[in-house]
Amino acid sequence: MCGIIGYVGGREAVPILIKGLEHLEYRGYDSAGIACLSPDCSGFFVCKEQGKIGELKARLNGVPTQANSGIGHTRWATHGAPSKTNAHPHLGQNGRVAVVHNGIIENYAELKSELKRKGCCFKSDTDTEVAAHLIESYYHGDLGGAMRRAAARIQGFFAFVAMAKAEPNRVCALKRSNPLVVGVGKGENFVASDVSALLPYTNKVMYLEDDEFVELTRECVNVSRLKDGKPVRKQIATVSWKAEEASKGDFPHFMLKEIFEQPAVLRRTLQTYVKKTGGIAFDTLDRKVKDHVKRTGKIFVVSCGTAYHAGLVGRYLFEAYARVPTEAHVSSEFRYSDPIISKNDTAVFITQSGETADTLAALREAKRKGARTLAIVNVAGSTIAREADAVVYTLAGPEIGVASTKAYLGQLLTLALFALYVGGLRKRLSQSAIRGFTREASKLPDKVREILGTSESVDSAAGALFTKGNFLFLGRGYNFPNALEGALKLKEISYAHAHGYAAGEMKHGPIALIDETQPVVCLVPKGTKTYTKMLSNMEEILARRGIIISIATKGDRAVQRLSRHVFWIPDTLEIFSPILTAVPLQLFAYKIATLNHRDVDQPRNLAKSVTVE
Ligand code: AGP
């Protein structure tokens, strides 16, 4: 998704804008640009390039600007192909206003016709340029007033940041559904799409709500209501993340760093939600939420992509341990399905970014129908975290790689602990039973560390198979969602075709794919109800000379006999098995993608947070 940065202060703006954009690269983009104002107000200095920020930096090399304010943008194309012309910022007709934008203007065609009739000439195919002309058409010396009038005409979901040539010490912004956060500095202020762009400069932030307007000058931050300008008092939050957490360190890719951070994520999760007594507590949930969860009639788990796979595991967990009827839904389906959900139900929204448009819309639909909403989110202060009735954080820290890894493991463990916790609340599980589970959970960080330390088998399997363009992933029960997740990891970073299936479904179609050229990844940890069924599936694959890659419990000779490659994992309880089987899947996808020289952290066409439909 697009990334936005704005700065006003006493320092040279261009390096700050560029560094901010580099911290937003992970959101996914195809072009980038900046606009800044020279102190003599002679006009905007605009520099835009298709491709990576490095191209922009090369163009800017040595160009003096002496600007102390500016705006920057990384574009993920929606309207108009990726190109230098379509890159942001965009200027109004007479170059008096510059604008960057994240979102979609749904009525841009109608507005564009109107502006053309007024004599505006358009250079790009973007909807954003329409906003630039519209704001400038209302500009008579007051940028805020012009933006408010323009926003009243615009339909859609958006975050705008703009500057006026005549007002070098002022950056203005407004949002509806797309994220914007203000960074409060000393003698300087910032606005950006998310906190990662601000952390190098400040950890004091204000999260903007929908239909709020903010005016930044070097000295102050003024927030008001978009519709009537009424001042809004905002809390200044302190972000706990450190800037270096959002850097690669000694790793070649963010994704690999984040895979290796997973033991620490699990440890932080356990330290936060498991008490010294071995019981489980979610202190962010107030009594009202706990009472509701205690008596809720049904749980709906709603999410996208990898978070959806966590939601599928969550469904098994809530039904097995809390004994609550539970459905798992893809957000984009749930939001349009007129779901049969009401005030006695609980809707759980799982999301790393907290900004996914479909999940946010699904949350709003569930609230509209009266359901109690709980968000399981990684990014503090994100829109979904703020709009849900209650929030439980996955403590993964900033996840920069587009492919979600450590956040996924955080989701799986948090869901498992929460399901056990609800089981305890509903008297379905005794506290001693819960302590038994948390005793095993306490070993998970070391078990994941052990898996990470023995990746030779993954390397040799990837080395043998990286030229294959077609993979099948099979799992059952708690590991069926991980078959989907393994396939998603592989396809999204290596661009290979990969399909995840419930292994019991193999005979209903996918078995037709099996021959001596077909790799099949089988998730077959011991201690699961369906272990022997998985072995039967593997026999069927072998009988058709398929290439079996297994994820199996250490020492399992029965699996070894059937497999070309085996990724060994330590033994654990069935409830926690997806946490362990996910790790070799991540490493396997990562290795195959790097052997194919893919852009692992920013795969083509993908964005880290899908903030548009
Ligand atoms: C997973 O690797 C992908 N990056 C993608 O499927 C992601 O999980 C999905 O877009 C949901 O994002 P969210 O967790 O931020 O809502």
mmCIF file with all atom_site columns, C-alpha atoms and ligand atoms in Angstrom, residues 255 302-309 331 350-357 359-360 376-379 384 399 401-405 407-408 411 485 488-489 492-493 603 606-610, ligand 1:
data_model
loop_
_atom_site.group_PDB
_atom_site.id
_atom_site.type_symbol
_atom_site.label_atom_id
_atom_site.label_alt_id
_atom_site.label_comp_id
_atom_site.label_asym_id
_atom_site.label_entity_id
_atom_site.label_seq_id
_atom_site.pdbx_PDB_ins_code
_atom_site.Cartn_x
_atom_site.Cartn_y
_atom_site.Cartn_z
_atom_site.occupancy
_atom_site.B_iso_or_equiv
_atom_site.pdbx_formal_charge
_atom_site.auth_seq_id
_atom_site.auth_comp_id
_atom_site.auth_asym_id
_atom_site.auth_atom_id
_atom_site.pdbx_PDB_model_num
ATOM   1  C CA . MET A 1 255 ? 11.835  -11.941 6.567  1.00 0.00 ? 255 MET A CA 1
ATOM   2  C CA . VAL A 1 302 ? -12.635 -12.931 10.694 1.00 0.00 ? 302 VAL A CA 1
ATOM   3  C CA . SER A 1 303 ? -9.343  -12.083 8.923  1.00 0.00 ? 303 SER A CA 1
ATOM   4  C CA . CYS A 1 304 ? -7.355  -12.166 5.672  1.00 0.00 ? 304 CYS A CA 1
ATOM   5  C CA . GLY A 1 305 ? -4.405  -14.086 4.257  1.00 0.00 ? 305 GLY A CA 1
ATOM   6  C CA . THR A 1 306 ? -2.054  -15.488 6.842  1.00 0.00 ? 306 THR A CA 1
ATOM   7  C CA . ALA A 1 307 ? -4.214  -14.049 9.599  1.00 0.00 ? 307 ALA A CA 1
ATOM   8  C CA . TYR A 1 308 ? -7.098  -16.049 8.131  1.00 0.00 ? 308 TYR A CA 1
ATOM   9  C CA . HIS A 1 309 ? -5.043  -19.210 8.486  1.00 0.00 ? 309 HIS A CA 1
ATOM   10 C CA . SER A 1 331 ? -12.992 -10.729 5.811  1.00 0.00 ? 331 SER A CA 1
ATOM   11 C CA . ILE A 1 350 ? -7.091  -11.063 13.595 1.00 0.00 ? 350 ILE A CA 1
ATOM   12 C CA . THR A 1 351 ? -4.752  -8.668  11.844 1.00 0.00 ? 351 THR A CA 1
ATOM   13 C CA . GLN A 1 352 ? -1.037  -7.893  11.978 1.00 0.00 ? 352 GLN A CA 1
ATOM   14 C CA . SER A 1 353 ? -1.275  -4.354  10.613 1.00 0.00 ? 353 SER A CA 1
ATOM   15 C CA . GLY A 1 354 ? -4.624  -3.388  12.067 1.00 0.00 ? 354 GLY A CA 1
ATOM   16 C CA . GLU A 1 355 ? -5.296  -1.511  8.811  1.00 0.00 ? 355 GLU A CA 1
ATOM   17 C CA . THR A 1 356 ? -6.524  -4.173  6.366  1.00 0.00 ? 356 THR A CA 1
ATOM   18 C CA . ALA A 1 357 ? -9.491  -2.588  4.584  1.00 0.00 ? 357 ALA A CA 1
ATOM   19 C CA . THR A 1 359 ? -11.057 -6.650  7.974  1.00 0.00 ? 359 THR A CA 1
ATOM   20 C CA . LEU A 1 360 ? -11.857 -3.092  9.084  1.00 0.00 ? 360 LEU A CA 1
ATOM   21 C CA . ILE A 1 376 ? -6.063  -9.530  17.960 1.00 0.00 ? 376 ILE A CA 1
ATOM   22 C CA . VAL A 1 377 ? -3.606  -7.023  16.513 1.00 0.00 ? 377 VAL A CA 1
ATOM   23 C CA . ASN A 1 378 ? 0.125   -6.495  16.265 1.00 0.00 ? 378 ASN A CA 1
ATOM   24 C CA . VAL A 1 379 ? 0.293   -2.745  15.645 1.00 0.00 ? 379 VAL A CA 1
ATOM   25 C CA . ILE A 1 384 ? -8.765  -1.815  14.005 1.00 0.00 ? 384 ILE A CA 1
ATOM   26 C CA . GLU A 1 399 ? 6.966   -6.874  11.071 1.00 0.00 ? 399 GLU A CA 1
ATOM   27 C CA . GLY A 1 401 ? 8.742   -8.319  5.549  1.00 0.00 ? 401 GLY A CA 1
ATOM   28 C CA . VAL A 1 402 ? 5.607   -8.495  3.416  1.00 0.00 ? 402 VAL A CA 1
ATOM   29 C CA . ALA A 1 403 ? 5.359   -12.222 4.175  1.00 0.00 ? 403 ALA A CA 1
ATOM   30 C CA . SER A 1 404 ? 3.973   -12.539 7.672  1.00 0.00 ? 404 SER A CA 1
ATOM   31 C CA . THR A 1 405 ? 5.977   -14.908 9.889  1.00 0.00 ? 405 THR A CA 1
ATOM   32 C CA . ALA A 1 407 ? 3.199   -12.153 13.673 1.00 0.00 ? 407 ALA A CA 1
ATOM   33 C CA . TYR A 1 408 ? 1.633   -15.458 12.590 1.00 0.00 ? 408 TYR A CA 1
ATOM   34 C CA . GLN A 1 411 ? -1.295  -15.023 16.575 1.00 0.00 ? 411 GLN A CA 1
ATOM   35 C CA . GLU A 1 485 ? -0.122  -21.115 5.106  1.00 0.00 ? 485 GLU A CA 1
ATOM   36 C CA . LEU A 1 488 ? 0.766   -18.990 0.706  1.00 0.00 ? 488 LEU A CA 1
ATOM   37 C CA . LYS A 1 489 ? 4.301   -18.351 1.979  1.00 0.00 ? 489 LYS A CA 1
ATOM   38 C CA . GLU A 1 492 ? 3.820   -15.003 -2.320 1.00 0.00 ? 492 GLU A CA 1
ATOM   39 C CA . ILE A 1 493 ? 7.622   -14.810 -2.173 1.00 0.00 ? 493 ILE A CA 1
ATOM   40 C CA . PRO A 1 603 ? 7.494   -9.453  -3.544 1.00 0.00 ? 603 PRO A CA 1
ATOM   41 C CA . LEU A 1 606 ? 2.157   -7.316  -2.954 1.00 0.00 ? 606 LEU A CA 1
ATOM   42 C CA . ALA A 1 607 ? 1.822   -4.836  -0.115 1.00 0.00 ? 607 ALA A CA 1
ATOM   43 C CA . LYS A 1 608 ? 2.363   -5.343  3.588  1.00 0.00 ? 608 LYS A CA 1
ATOM   44 C CA . SER A 1 609 ? -0.932  -3.838  4.529  1.00 0.00 ? 609 SER A CA 1
ATOM   45 C CA . VAL A 1 610 ? -3.838  -3.949  2.073  1.00 0.00 ? 610 VAL A CA 1
HETATM 46 C C1 . AGP B 2 .   ? 0.800   -12.934 4.509  1.00 0.00 ? 1   AGP B C1 1
HETATM 47 O O1 . AGP B 2 .   ? 2.150   -13.338 4.406  1.00 0.00 ? 1   AGP B O1 1
HETATM 48 C C2 . AGP B 2 .   ? 0.483   -11.759 3.621  1.00 0.00 ? 1   AGP B C2 1
HETATM 49 N N1 . AGP B 2 .   ? 1.371   -10.693 3.837  1.00 0.00 ? 1   AGP B N1 1
HETATM 50 C C3 . AGP B 2 .   ? -0.983  -11.362 3.695  1.00 0.00 ? 1   AGP B C3 1
HETATM 51 O O2 . AGP B 2 .   ? -1.748  -12.492 3.377  1.00 0.00 ? 1   AGP B O2 1
HETATM 52 C C4 . AGP B 2 .   ? -1.471  -10.823 5.058  1.00 0.00 ? 1   AGP B C4 1
HETATM 53 O O3 . AGP B 2 .   ? -1.478  -11.862 6.013  1.00 0.00 ? 1   AGP B O3 1
HETATM 54 C C5 . AGP B 2 .   ? -2.892  -10.282 4.889  1.00 0.00 ? 1   AGP B C5 1
HETATM 55 O O4 . AGP B 2 .   ? -2.859  -9.222  3.960  1.00 0.00 ? 1   AGP B O4 1
HETATM 56 C C6 . AGP B 2 .   ? -3.518  -9.800  6.193  1.00 0.00 ? 1   AGP B C6 1
HETATM 57 O O5 . AGP B 2 .   ? -2.793  -8.696  6.690  1.00 0.00 ? 1   AGP B O5 1
HETATM 58 P P1 . AGP B 2 .   ? -3.089  -8.223  8.191  1.00 0.00 ? 1   AGP B P1 1
HETATM 59 O O6 . AGP B 2 .   ? -2.717  -9.374  9.085  1.00 0.00 ? 1   AGP B O6 1
HETATM 60 O O7 . AGP B 2 .   ? -2.227  -7.024  8.388  1.00 0.00 ? 1   AGP B O7 1
HETATM 61 O O8 . AGP B 2 .   ? -4.559  -7.907  8.278  1.00 0.00 ? 1   AGP B O8 1
#
